[in-house]
PDB file of C-alpha atoms in Angstrom:
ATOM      1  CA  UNK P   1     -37.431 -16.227  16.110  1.00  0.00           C
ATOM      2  CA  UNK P   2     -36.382 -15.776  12.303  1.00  0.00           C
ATOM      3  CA  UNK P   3     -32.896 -15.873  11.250  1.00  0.00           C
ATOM      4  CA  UNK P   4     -31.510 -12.029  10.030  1.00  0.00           C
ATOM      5  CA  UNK P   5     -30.703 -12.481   6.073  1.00  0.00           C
ATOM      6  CA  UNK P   6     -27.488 -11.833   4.950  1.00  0.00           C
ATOM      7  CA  UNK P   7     -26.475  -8.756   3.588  1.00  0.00           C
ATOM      8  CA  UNK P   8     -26.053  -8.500  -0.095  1.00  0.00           C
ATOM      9  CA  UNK P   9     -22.612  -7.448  -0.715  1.00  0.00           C
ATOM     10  CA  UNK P  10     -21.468  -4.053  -1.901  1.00  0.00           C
ATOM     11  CA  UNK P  11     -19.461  -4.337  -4.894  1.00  0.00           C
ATOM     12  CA  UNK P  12     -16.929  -2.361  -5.808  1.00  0.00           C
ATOM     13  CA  UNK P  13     -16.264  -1.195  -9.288  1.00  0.00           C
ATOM     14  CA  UNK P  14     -12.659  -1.395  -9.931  1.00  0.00           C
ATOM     15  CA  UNK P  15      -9.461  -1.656  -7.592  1.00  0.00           C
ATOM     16  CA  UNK P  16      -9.633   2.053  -7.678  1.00  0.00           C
ATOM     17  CA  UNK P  17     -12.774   4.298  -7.165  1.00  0.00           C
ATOM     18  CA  UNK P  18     -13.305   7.504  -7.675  1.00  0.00           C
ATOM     19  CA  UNK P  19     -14.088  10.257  -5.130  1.00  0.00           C
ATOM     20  CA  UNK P  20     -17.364  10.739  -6.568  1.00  0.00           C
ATOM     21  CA  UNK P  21     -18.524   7.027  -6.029  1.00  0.00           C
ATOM     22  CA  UNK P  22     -17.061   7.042  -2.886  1.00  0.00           C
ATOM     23  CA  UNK P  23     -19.548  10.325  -1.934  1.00  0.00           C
ATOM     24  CA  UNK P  24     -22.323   8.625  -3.122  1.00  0.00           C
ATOM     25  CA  UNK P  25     -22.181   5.022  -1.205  1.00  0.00           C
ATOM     26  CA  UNK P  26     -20.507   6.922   2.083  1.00  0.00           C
ATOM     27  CA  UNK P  27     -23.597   6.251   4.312  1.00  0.00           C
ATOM     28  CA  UNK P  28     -23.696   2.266   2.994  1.00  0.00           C
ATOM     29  CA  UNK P  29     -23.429   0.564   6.528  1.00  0.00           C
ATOM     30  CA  UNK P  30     -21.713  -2.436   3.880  1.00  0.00           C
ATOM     31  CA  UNK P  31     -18.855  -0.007   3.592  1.00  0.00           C
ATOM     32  CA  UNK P  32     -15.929   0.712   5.781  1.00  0.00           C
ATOM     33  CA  UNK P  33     -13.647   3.933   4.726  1.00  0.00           C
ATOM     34  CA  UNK P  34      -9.985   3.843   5.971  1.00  0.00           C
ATOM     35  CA  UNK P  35      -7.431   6.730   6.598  1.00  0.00           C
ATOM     36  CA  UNK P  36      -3.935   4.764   5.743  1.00  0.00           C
ATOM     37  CA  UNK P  37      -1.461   7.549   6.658  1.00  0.00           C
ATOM     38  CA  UNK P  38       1.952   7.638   7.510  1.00  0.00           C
ATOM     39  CA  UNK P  39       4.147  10.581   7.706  1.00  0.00           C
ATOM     40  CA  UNK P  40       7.930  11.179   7.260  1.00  0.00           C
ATOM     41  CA  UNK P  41       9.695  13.321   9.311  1.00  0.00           C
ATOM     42  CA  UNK P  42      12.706  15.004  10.333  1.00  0.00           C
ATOM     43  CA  UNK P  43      13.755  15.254  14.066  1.00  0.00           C
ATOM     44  CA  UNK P  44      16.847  15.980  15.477  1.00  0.00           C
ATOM     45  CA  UNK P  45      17.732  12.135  15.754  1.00  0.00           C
ATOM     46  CA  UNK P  46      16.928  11.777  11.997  1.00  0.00           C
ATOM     47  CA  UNK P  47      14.385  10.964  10.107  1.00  0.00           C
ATOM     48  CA  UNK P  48      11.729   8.645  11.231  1.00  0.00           C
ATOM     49  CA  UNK P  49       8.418   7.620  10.316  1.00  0.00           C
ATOM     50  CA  UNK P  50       5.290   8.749  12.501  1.00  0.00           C
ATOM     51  CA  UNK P  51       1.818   7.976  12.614  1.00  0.00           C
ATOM     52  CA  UNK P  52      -1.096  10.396  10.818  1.00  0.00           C
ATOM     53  CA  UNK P  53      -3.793   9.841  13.399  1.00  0.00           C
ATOM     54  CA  UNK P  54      -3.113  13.427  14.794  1.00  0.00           C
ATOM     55  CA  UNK P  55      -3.618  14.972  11.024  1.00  0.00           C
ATOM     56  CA  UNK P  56      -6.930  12.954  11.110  1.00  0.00           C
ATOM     57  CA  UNK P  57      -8.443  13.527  14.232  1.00  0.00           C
ATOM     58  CA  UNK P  58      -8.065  17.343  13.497  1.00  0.00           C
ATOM     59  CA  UNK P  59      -7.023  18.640  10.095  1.00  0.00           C
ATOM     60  CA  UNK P  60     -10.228  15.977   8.961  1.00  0.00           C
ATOM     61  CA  UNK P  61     -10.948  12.940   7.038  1.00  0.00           C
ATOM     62  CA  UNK P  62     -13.189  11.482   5.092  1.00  0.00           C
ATOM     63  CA  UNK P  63     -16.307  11.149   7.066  1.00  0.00           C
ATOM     64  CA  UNK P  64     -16.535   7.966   8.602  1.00  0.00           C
ATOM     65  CA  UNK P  65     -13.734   6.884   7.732  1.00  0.00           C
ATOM     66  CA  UNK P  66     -11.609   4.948  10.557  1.00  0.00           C
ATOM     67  CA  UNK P  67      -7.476   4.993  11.175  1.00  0.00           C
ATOM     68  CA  UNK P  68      -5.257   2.276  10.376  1.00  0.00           C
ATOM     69  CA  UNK P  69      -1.878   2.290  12.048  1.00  0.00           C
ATOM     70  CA  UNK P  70       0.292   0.687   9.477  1.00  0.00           C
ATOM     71  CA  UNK P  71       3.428   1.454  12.216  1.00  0.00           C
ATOM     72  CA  UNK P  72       2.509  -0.755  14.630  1.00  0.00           C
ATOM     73  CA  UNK P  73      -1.102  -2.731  14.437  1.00  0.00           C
ATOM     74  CA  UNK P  74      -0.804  -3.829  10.799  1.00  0.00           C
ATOM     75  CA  UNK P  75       3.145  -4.763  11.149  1.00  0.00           C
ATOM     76  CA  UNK P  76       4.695  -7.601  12.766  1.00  0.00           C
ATOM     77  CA  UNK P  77       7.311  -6.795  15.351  1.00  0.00           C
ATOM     78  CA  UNK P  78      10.851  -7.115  14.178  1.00  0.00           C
ATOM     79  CA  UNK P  79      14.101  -5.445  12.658  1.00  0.00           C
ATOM     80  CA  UNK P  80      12.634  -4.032   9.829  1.00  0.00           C
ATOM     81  CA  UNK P  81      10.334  -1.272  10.144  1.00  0.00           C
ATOM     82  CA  UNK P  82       6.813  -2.512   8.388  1.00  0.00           C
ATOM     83  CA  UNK P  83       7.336  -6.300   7.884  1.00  0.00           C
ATOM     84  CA  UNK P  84       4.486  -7.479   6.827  1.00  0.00           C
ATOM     85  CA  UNK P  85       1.647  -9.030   9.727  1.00  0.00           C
ATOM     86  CA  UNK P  86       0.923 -12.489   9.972  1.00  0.00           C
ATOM     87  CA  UNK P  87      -2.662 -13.895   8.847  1.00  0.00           C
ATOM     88  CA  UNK P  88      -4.007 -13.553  12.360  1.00  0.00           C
ATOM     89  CA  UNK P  89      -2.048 -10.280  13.578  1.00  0.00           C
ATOM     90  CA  UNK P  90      -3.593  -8.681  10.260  1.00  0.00           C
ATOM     91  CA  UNK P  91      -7.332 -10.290  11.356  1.00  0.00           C
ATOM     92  CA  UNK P  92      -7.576  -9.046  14.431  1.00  0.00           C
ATOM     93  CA  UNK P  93      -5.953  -5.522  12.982  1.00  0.00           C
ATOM     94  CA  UNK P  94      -8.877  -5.784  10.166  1.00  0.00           C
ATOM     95  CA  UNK P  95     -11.809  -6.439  12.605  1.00  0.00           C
ATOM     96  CA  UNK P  96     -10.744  -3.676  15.252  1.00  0.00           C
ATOM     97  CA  UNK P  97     -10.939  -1.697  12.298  1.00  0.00           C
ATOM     98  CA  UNK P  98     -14.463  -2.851  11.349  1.00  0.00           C
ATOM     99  CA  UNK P  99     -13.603  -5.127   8.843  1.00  0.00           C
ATOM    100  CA  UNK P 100     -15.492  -8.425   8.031  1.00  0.00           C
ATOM    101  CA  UNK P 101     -16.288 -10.836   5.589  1.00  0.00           C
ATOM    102  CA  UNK P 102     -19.444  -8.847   4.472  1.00  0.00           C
ATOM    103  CA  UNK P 103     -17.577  -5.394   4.190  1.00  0.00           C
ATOM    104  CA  UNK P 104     -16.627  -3.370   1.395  1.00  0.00           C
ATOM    105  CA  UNK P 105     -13.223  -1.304   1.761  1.00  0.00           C
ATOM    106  CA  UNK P 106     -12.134   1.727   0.442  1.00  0.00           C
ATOM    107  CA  UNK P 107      -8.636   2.969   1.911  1.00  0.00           C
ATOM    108  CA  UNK P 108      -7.061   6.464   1.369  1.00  0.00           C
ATOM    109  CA  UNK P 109      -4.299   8.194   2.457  1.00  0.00           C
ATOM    110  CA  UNK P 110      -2.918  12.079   2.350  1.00  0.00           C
ATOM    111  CA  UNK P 111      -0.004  11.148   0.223  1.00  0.00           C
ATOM    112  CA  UNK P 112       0.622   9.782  -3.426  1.00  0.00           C
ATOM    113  CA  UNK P 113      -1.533   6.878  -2.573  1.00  0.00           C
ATOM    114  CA  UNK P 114       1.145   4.438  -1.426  1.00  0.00           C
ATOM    115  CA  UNK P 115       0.237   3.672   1.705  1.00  0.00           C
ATOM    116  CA  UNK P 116      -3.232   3.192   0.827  1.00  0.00           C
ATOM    117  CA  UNK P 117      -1.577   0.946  -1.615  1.00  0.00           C
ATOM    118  CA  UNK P 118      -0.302  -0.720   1.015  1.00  0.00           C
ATOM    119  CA  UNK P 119      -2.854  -1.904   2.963  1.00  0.00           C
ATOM    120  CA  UNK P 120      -4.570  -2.733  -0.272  1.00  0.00           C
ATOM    121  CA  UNK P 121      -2.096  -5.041  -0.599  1.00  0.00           C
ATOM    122  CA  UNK P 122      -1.911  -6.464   2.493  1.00  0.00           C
ATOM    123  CA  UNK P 123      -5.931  -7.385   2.360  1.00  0.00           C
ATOM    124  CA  UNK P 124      -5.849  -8.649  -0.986  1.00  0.00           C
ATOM    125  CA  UNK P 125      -2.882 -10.950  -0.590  1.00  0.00           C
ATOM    126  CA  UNK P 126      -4.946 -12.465   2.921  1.00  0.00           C
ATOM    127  CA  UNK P 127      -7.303 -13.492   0.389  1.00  0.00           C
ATOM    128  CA  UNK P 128      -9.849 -10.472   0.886  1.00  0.00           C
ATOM    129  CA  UNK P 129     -11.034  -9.073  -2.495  1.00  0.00           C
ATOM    130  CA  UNK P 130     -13.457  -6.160  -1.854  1.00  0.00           C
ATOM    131  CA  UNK P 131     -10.723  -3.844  -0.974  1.00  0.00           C
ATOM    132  CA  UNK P 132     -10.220  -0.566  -3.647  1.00  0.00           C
ATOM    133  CA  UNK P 133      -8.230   2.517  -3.199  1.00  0.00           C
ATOM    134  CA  UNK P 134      -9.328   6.097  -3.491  1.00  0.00           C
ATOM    135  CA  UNK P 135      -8.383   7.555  -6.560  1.00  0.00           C
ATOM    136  CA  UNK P 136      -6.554  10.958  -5.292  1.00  0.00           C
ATOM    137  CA  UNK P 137      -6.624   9.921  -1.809  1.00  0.00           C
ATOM    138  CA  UNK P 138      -7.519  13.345   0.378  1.00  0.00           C
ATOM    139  CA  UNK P 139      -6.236  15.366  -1.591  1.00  0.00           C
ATOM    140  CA  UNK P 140      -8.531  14.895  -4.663  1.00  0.00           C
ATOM    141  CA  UNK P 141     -10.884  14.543  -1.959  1.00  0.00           C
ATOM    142  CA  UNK P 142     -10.208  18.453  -0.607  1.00  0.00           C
ATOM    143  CA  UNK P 143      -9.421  19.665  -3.835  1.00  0.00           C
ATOM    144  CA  UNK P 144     -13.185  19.351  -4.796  1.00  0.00           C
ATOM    145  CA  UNK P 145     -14.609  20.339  -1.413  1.00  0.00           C
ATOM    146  CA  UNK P 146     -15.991  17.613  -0.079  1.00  0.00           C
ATOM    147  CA  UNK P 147     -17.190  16.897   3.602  1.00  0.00           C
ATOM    148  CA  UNK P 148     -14.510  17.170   6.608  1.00  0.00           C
ATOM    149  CA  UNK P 149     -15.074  15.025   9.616  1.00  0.00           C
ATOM    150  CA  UNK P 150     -12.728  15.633  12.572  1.00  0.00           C
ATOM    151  CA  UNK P 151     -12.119  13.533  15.293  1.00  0.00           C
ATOM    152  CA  UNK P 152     -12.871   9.842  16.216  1.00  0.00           C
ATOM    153  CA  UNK P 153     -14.583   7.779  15.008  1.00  0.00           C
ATOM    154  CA  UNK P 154     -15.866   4.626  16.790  1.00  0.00           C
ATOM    155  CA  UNK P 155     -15.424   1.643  14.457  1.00  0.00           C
ATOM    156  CA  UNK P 156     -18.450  -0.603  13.566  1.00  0.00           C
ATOM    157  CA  UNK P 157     -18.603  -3.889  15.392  1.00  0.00           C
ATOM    158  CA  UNK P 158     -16.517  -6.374  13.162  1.00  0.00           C
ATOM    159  CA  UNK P 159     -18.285 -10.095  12.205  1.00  0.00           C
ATOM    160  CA  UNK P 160     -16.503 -13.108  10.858  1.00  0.00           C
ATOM    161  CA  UNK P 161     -13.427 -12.406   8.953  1.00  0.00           C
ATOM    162  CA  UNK P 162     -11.776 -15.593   6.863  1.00  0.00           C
ATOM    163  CA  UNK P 163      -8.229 -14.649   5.610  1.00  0.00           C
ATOM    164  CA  UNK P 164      -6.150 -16.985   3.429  1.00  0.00           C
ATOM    165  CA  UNK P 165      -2.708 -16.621   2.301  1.00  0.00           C
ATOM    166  CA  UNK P 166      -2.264 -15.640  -1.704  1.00  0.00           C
ATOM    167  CA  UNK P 167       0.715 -16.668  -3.751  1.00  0.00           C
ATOM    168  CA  UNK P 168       1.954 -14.296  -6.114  1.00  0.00           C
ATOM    169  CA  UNK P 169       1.943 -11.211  -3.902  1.00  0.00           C
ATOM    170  CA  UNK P 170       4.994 -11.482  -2.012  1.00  0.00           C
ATOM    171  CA  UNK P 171       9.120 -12.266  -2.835  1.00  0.00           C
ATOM    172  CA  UNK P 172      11.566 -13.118  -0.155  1.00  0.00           C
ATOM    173  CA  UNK P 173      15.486 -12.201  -0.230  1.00  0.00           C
ATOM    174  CA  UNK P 174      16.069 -15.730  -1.630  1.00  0.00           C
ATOM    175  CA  UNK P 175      13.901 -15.044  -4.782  1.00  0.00           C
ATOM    176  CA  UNK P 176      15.676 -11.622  -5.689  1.00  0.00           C
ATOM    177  CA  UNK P 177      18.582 -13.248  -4.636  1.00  0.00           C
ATOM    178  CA  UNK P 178      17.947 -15.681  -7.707  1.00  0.00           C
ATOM    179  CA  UNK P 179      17.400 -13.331  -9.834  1.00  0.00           C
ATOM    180  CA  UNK P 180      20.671 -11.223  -9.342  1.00  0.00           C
ATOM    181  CA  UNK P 181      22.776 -14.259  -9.583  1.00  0.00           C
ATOM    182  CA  UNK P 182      20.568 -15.594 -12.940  1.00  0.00           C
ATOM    183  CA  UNK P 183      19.534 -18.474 -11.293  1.00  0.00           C
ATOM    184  CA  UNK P 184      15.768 -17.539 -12.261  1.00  0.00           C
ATOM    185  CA  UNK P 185      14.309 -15.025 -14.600  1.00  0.00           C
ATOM    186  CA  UNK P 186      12.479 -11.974 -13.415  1.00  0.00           C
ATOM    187  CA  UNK P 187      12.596  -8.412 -14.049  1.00  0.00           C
ATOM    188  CA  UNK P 188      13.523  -6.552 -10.612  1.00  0.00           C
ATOM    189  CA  UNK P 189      11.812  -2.993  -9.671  1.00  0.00           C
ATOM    190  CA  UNK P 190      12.725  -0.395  -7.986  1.00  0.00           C
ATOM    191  CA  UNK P 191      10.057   2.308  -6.808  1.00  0.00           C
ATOM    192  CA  UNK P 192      12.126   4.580  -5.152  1.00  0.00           C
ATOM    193  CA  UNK P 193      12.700   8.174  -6.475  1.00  0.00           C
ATOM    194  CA  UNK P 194      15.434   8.582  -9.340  1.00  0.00           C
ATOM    195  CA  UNK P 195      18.386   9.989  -7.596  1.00  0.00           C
ATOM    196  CA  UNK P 196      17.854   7.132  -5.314  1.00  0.00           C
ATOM    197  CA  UNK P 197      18.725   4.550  -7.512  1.00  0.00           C
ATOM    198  CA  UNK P 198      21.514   5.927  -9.062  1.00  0.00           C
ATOM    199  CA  UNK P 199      22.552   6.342  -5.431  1.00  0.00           C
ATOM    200  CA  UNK P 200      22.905  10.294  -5.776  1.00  0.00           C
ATOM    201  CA  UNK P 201      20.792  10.295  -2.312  1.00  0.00           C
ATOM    202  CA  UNK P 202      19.156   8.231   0.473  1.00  0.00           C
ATOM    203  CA  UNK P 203      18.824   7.679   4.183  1.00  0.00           C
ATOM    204  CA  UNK P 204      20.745   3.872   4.225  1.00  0.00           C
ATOM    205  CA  UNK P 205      23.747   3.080   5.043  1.00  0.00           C
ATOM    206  CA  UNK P 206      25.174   2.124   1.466  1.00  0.00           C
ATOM    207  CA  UNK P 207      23.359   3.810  -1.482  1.00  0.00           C
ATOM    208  CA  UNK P 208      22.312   2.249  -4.862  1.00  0.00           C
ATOM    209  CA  UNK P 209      20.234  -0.380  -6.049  1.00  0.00           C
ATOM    210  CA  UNK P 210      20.174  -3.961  -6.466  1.00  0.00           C
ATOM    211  CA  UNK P 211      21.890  -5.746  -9.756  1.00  0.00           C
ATOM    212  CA  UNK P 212      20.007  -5.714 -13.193  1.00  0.00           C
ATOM    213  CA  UNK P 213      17.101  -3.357 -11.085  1.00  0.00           C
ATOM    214  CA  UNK P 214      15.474  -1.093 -13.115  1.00  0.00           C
ATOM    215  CA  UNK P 215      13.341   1.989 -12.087  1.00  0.00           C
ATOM    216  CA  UNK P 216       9.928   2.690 -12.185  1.00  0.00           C
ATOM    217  CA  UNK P 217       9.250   4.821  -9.122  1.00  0.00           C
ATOM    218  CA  UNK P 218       6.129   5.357  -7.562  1.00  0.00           C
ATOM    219  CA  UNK P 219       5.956   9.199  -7.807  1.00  0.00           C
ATOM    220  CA  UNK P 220       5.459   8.494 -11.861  1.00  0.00           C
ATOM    221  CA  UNK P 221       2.539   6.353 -12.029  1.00  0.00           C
ATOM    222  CA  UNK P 222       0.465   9.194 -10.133  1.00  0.00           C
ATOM    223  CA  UNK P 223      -0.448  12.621 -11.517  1.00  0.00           C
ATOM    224  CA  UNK P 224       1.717  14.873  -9.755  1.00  0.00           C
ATOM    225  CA  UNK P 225      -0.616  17.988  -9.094  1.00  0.00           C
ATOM    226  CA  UNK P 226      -3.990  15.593  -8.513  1.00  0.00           C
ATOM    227  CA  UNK P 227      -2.266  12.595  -7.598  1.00  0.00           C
ATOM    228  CA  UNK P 228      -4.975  10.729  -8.959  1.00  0.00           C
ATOM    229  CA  UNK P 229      -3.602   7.085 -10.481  1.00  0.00           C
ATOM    230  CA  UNK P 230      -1.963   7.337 -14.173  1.00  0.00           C
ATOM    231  CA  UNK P 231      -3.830   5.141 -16.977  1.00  0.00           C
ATOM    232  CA  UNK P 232      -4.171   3.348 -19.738  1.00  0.00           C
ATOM    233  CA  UNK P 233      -1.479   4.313 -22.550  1.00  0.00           C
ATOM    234  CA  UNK P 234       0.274   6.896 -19.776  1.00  0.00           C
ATOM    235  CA  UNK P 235       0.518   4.391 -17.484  1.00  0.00           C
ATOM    236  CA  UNK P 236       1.582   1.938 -19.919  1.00  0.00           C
ATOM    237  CA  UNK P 237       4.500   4.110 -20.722  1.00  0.00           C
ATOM    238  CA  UNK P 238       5.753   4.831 -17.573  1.00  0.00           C
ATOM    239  CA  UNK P 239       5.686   1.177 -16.830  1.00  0.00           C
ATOM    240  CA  UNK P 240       7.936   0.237 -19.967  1.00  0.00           C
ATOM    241  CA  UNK P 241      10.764  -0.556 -17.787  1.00  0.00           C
ATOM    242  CA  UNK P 242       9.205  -3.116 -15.791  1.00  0.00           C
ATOM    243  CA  UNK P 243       7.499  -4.551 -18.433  1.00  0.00           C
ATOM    244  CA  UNK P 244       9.066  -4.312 -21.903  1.00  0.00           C
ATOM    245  CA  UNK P 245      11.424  -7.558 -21.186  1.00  0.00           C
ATOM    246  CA  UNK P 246       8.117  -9.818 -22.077  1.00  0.00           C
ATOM    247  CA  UNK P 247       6.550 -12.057 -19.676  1.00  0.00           C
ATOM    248  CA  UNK P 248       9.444 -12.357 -16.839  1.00  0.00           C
ATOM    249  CA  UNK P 249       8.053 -12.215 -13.449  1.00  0.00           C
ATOM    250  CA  UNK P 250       8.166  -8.790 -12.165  1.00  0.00           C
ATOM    251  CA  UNK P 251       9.925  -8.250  -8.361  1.00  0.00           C
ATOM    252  CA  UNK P 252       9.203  -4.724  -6.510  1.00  0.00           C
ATOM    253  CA  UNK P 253      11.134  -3.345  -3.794  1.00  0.00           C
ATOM    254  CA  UNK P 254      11.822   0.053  -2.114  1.00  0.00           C
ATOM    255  CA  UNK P 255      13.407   1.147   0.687  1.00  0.00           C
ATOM    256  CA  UNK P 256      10.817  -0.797   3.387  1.00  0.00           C
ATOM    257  CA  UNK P 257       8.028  -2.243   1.050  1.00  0.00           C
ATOM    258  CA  UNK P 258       5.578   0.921   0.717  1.00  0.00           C
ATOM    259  CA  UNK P 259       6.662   2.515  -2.412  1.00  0.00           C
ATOM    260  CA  UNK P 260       6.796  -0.490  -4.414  1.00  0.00           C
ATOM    261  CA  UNK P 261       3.252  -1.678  -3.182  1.00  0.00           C
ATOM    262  CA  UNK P 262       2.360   1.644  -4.850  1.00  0.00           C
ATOM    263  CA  UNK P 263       4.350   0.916  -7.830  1.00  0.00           C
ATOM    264  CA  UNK P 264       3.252  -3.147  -7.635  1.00  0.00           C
ATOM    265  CA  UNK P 265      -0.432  -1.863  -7.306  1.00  0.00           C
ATOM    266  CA  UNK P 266      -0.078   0.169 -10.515  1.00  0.00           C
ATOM    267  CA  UNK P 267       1.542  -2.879 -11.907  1.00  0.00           C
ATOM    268  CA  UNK P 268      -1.756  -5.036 -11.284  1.00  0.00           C
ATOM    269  CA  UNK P 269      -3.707  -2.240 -12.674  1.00  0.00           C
ATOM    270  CA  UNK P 270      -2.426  -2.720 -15.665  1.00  0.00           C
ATOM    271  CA  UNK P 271      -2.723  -6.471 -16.159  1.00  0.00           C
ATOM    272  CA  UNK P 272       0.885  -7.233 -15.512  1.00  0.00           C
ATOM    273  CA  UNK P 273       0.890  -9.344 -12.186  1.00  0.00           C
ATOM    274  CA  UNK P 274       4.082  -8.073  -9.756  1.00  0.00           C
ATOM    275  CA  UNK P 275       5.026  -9.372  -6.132  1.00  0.00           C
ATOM    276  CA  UNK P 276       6.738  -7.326  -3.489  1.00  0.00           C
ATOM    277  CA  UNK P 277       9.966  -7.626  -1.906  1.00  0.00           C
ATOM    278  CA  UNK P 278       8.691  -6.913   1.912  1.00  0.00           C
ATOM    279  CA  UNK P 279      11.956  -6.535   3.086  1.00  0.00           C
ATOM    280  CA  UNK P 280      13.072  -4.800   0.217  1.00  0.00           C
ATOM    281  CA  UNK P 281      16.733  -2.859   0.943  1.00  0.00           C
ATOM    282  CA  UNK P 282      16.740  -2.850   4.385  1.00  0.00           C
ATOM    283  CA  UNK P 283      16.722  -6.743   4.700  1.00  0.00           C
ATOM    284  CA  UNK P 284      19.166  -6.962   1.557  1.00  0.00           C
ATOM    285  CA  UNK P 285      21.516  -3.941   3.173  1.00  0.00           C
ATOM    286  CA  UNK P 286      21.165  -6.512   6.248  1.00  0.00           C
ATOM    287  CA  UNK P 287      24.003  -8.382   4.625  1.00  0.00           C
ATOM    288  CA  UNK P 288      27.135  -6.238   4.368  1.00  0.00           C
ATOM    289  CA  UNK P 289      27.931  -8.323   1.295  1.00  0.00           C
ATOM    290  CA  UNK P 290      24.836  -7.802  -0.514  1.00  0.00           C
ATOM    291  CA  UNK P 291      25.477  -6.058  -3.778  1.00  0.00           C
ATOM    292  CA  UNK P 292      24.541  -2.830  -4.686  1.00  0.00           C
ATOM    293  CA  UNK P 293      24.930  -0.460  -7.884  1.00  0.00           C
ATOM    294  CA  UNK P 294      25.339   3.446  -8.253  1.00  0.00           C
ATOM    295  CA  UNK P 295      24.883   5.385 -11.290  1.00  0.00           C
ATOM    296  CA  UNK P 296      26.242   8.426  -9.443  1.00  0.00           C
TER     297      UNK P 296
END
């Protein structure tokens, strides 16, 4: 009986790829598509945060592309609402999902690209590289009309898959903590919209931003009509803020850790490494002391 050889790997091009190399390698078996959605929404108890299976078992997805449930499968259980998974919480997630060692992902979502963004960056700082996100998500996806696929999909049957932990990704409350007081040096970002940060509006308890933050927020690294990523001296631009200080280390943070993977992700793109504050403000507005500003 001969031994089956391994696969040769499919490579990605780039941390993003475009919808049209996504249509031509969509039958690879070496790839595995993923629909990363989340929605917000308003109920009468208040806004909350709901999973987009529903939208992709029947308004359509990419064909053959599988769900990820970034609520409650690739979260770890605890006060804040998407803490980040543990190495073997987000393995087992992964391989339910098809994922192994000799897959190539490409993740999506029907948004601005964040929460694709954020499983991105959940893979990549496990230690798994082939990961890319879809430039446009579904909606550059629709807007050319491409191929609908509605309902489930039964994921592939997942091989070995060997995570390892990667510094660099991630800052803790202690590390932007530092930074506030000017115990370290680092530039601190915050991804959430405008008014936001100057603490005109929000959904927390105590508006504002951290001290010395400054704002780069997600919504402007993406073309708002397409939102298909921002690049090269556009990007650059709207990044200014995060990065004109010089070589500080550069701290992201929203309001749970999604927007600023989106922003953090654009960050990377651009050759300017940034980690991000998982907790972001709902661990810092844990602390009834912790500071906040308002522009308002």
């Amino acid at each position: 009986m001969t031994t089956p050889e391994p696969r040769t790997p499919l490579d990605l091009p780039d941390d993003l790829v475009t919808t049209a190399w996504l249509a031509d390698h969509l039958h690879d078996e070496r790839l595995v598509v993923v629909d990363a959605t989340v929605l917000g929404v308003e109920t009468p108890g208040g806004f909350r945060w709901v999973s987009g299976l529903d939208d992709h078992l029947i308004e359509g997805h990419v064909p053959g592309a599988v769900f990820a449930d970034l609520i409650d499968e690739l979260s770890e259980p605890g006060p804040h609402t998407f803490t980040r998974p543990g190495l073997e919480r987000l393995a087992r997630a992964a391989r339910a999902l098809g994922i192994d060692d000799g897959t190539a992902v490409v993740v999506y979502d029907t948004s601005i690209g964040h929460w694709a963004a954020r499983f991105w960056w959940l893979l990549r700082s496990a230690g798994f590289a082939n990961v890319a996100v879809l430039d446009g998500g579904l909606t550059a996806w629709r807007a050319e009309g491409r191929e609908l696929e509605t309902g489930f999909r039964t994921p592939r049957t997942a091989g070995e898959l060997r995570l390892d932990a990667r510094a660099g990704f991630w800052a803790d409350r202690d590390e932007v903590r530092r930074v506030v007081v000017g115990e370290t040096e680092g530039v601190l970002v915050c991804a959430l919209p405008p008014a936001d940060f100057r603490g005109e509006t929000g959904r927390r308890p105590r508006p504002g931003h951290i001290p010395g933050s400054v704002n780069v927020p997600v919504g402007s690294v993406v073309a708002p009509e397409t939102r298909r990523a921002l690049a090269g001296d556009e990007l650059a631009e709207r990044l200014v803020p995060a990065t004109g200080g010089g070589a500080a280390p550069i701290i992201v943070y929203c309001g749970a850790g999604i927007a600023a993977a989106g922003t953090a992700f654009a960050l990377r793109r651009a050759g300017h490494p940034a980690a991000v504050y998982d907790g972001s403000l709902e661990e810092w507005l844990a602390d009834p002391e912790a500071p906040l500003v308002t522009l308002a």
